[in-house]
XYZ file of C-alpha atoms in Angstrom:
122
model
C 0.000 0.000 0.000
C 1.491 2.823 -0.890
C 0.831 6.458 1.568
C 0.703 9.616 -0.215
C 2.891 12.699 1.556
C -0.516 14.265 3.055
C -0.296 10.804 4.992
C 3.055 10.786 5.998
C 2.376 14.436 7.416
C -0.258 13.681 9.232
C 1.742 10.830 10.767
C 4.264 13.115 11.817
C 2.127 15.531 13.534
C 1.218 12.699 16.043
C 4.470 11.447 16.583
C 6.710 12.899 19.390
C 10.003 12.438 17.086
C 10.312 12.005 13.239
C 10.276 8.926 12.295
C 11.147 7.619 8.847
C 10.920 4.086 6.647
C 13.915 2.801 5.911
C 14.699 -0.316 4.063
C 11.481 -1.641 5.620
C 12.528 -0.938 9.415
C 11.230 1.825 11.471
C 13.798 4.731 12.343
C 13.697 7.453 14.902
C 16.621 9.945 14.007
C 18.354 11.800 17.146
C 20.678 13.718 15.380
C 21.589 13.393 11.620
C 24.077 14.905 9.787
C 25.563 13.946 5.795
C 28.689 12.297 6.940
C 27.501 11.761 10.789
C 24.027 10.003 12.180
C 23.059 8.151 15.317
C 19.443 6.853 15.426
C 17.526 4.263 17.197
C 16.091 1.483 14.652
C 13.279 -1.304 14.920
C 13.878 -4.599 13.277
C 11.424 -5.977 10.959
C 8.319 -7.736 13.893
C 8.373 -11.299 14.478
C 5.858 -13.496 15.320
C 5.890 -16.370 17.827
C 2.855 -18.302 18.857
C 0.761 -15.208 20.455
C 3.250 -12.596 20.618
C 4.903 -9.967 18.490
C 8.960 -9.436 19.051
C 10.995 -6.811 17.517
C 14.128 -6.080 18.289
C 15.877 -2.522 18.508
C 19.003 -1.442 17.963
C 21.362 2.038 18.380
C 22.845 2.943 14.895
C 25.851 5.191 14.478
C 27.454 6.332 11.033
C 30.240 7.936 9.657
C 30.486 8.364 6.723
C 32.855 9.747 4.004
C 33.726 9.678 0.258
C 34.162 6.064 -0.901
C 33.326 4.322 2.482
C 31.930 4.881 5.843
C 31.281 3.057 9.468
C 28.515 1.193 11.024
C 28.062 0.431 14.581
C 25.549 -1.169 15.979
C 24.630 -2.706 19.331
C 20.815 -4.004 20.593
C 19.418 -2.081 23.530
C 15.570 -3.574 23.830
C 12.960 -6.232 22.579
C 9.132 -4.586 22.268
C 6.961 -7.994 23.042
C 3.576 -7.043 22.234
C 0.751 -9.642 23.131
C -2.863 -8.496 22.811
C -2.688 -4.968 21.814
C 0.119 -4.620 25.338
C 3.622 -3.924 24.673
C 6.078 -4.204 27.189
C 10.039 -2.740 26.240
C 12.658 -5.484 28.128
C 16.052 -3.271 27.991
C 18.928 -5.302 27.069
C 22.621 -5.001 29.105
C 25.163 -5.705 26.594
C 28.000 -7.439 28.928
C 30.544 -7.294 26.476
C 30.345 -3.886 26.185
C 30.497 -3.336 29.524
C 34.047 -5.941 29.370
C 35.161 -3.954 26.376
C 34.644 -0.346 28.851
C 36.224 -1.935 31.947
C 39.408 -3.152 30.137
C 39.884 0.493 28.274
C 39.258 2.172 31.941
C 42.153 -0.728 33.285
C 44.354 0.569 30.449
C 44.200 4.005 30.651
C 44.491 4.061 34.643
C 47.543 1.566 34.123
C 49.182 4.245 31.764
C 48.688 6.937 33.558
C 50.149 4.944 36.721
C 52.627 3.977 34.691
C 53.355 7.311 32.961
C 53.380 8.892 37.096
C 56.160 6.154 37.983
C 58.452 7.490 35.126
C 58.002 10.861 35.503
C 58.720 10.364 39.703
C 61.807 8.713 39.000
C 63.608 11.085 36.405
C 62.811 14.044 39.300
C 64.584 12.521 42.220
């Protein structure tokens, strides 16, 4: 079915946020820029048994000419089941690895760089 603009503007005058279709998932922009974006996106709904799961996911680009970046990382389901949806937030632990080991890095340089620097003054 295809919506005509009229539609799509009086979509966006009940939305909170401007939302847009994108390869078939639903996007909500935060901040968007030609060679810079991060956005929150909605996988495509899947059904099991009685409910509805979709997944969503935090979306950062880069881009620039001839090539660009993608990250992307899950952050909740939506489980709808009779009209209800309930949002279950996901914890990514190996991001939370992946932070803990940069913070253990960077506080062993700078110990490291403080040990140096003591000894050359004495």
């Amino acid at each position: 079915m295809m919506r005509t603009t009229t539609d799509d503007d009086e979509l966006d005058e009940l939305r909170p946020e401007y939302y847009c279709e994108d390869f078939g998932v639903m996007t909500r922009r935060r901040y968007t820029n030609p060679s810079f974006s991060i956005r929150r996106q909605l996988g495509a709904p899947q059904i099991a048994g009685f409910y509805t799961i979709t997944g969503e996911s935090l979306v950062v680009m880069v881009r620039w000419p001839g090539g660009g970046l993608v990250w992307n990382t899950p952050i909740a389901l939506h489980v709808q089941r009779r009209g209800h949806t309930s949002v279950h937030r996901i914890v990514d632990s190996t991001r939370l690895v992946q932070l803990a080991l940069a913070l253990i890095i960077i506080a062993m340089l700078v110990w490291n760089g403080r040990q140096k620097s003591g000894g050359l003054h004495e």
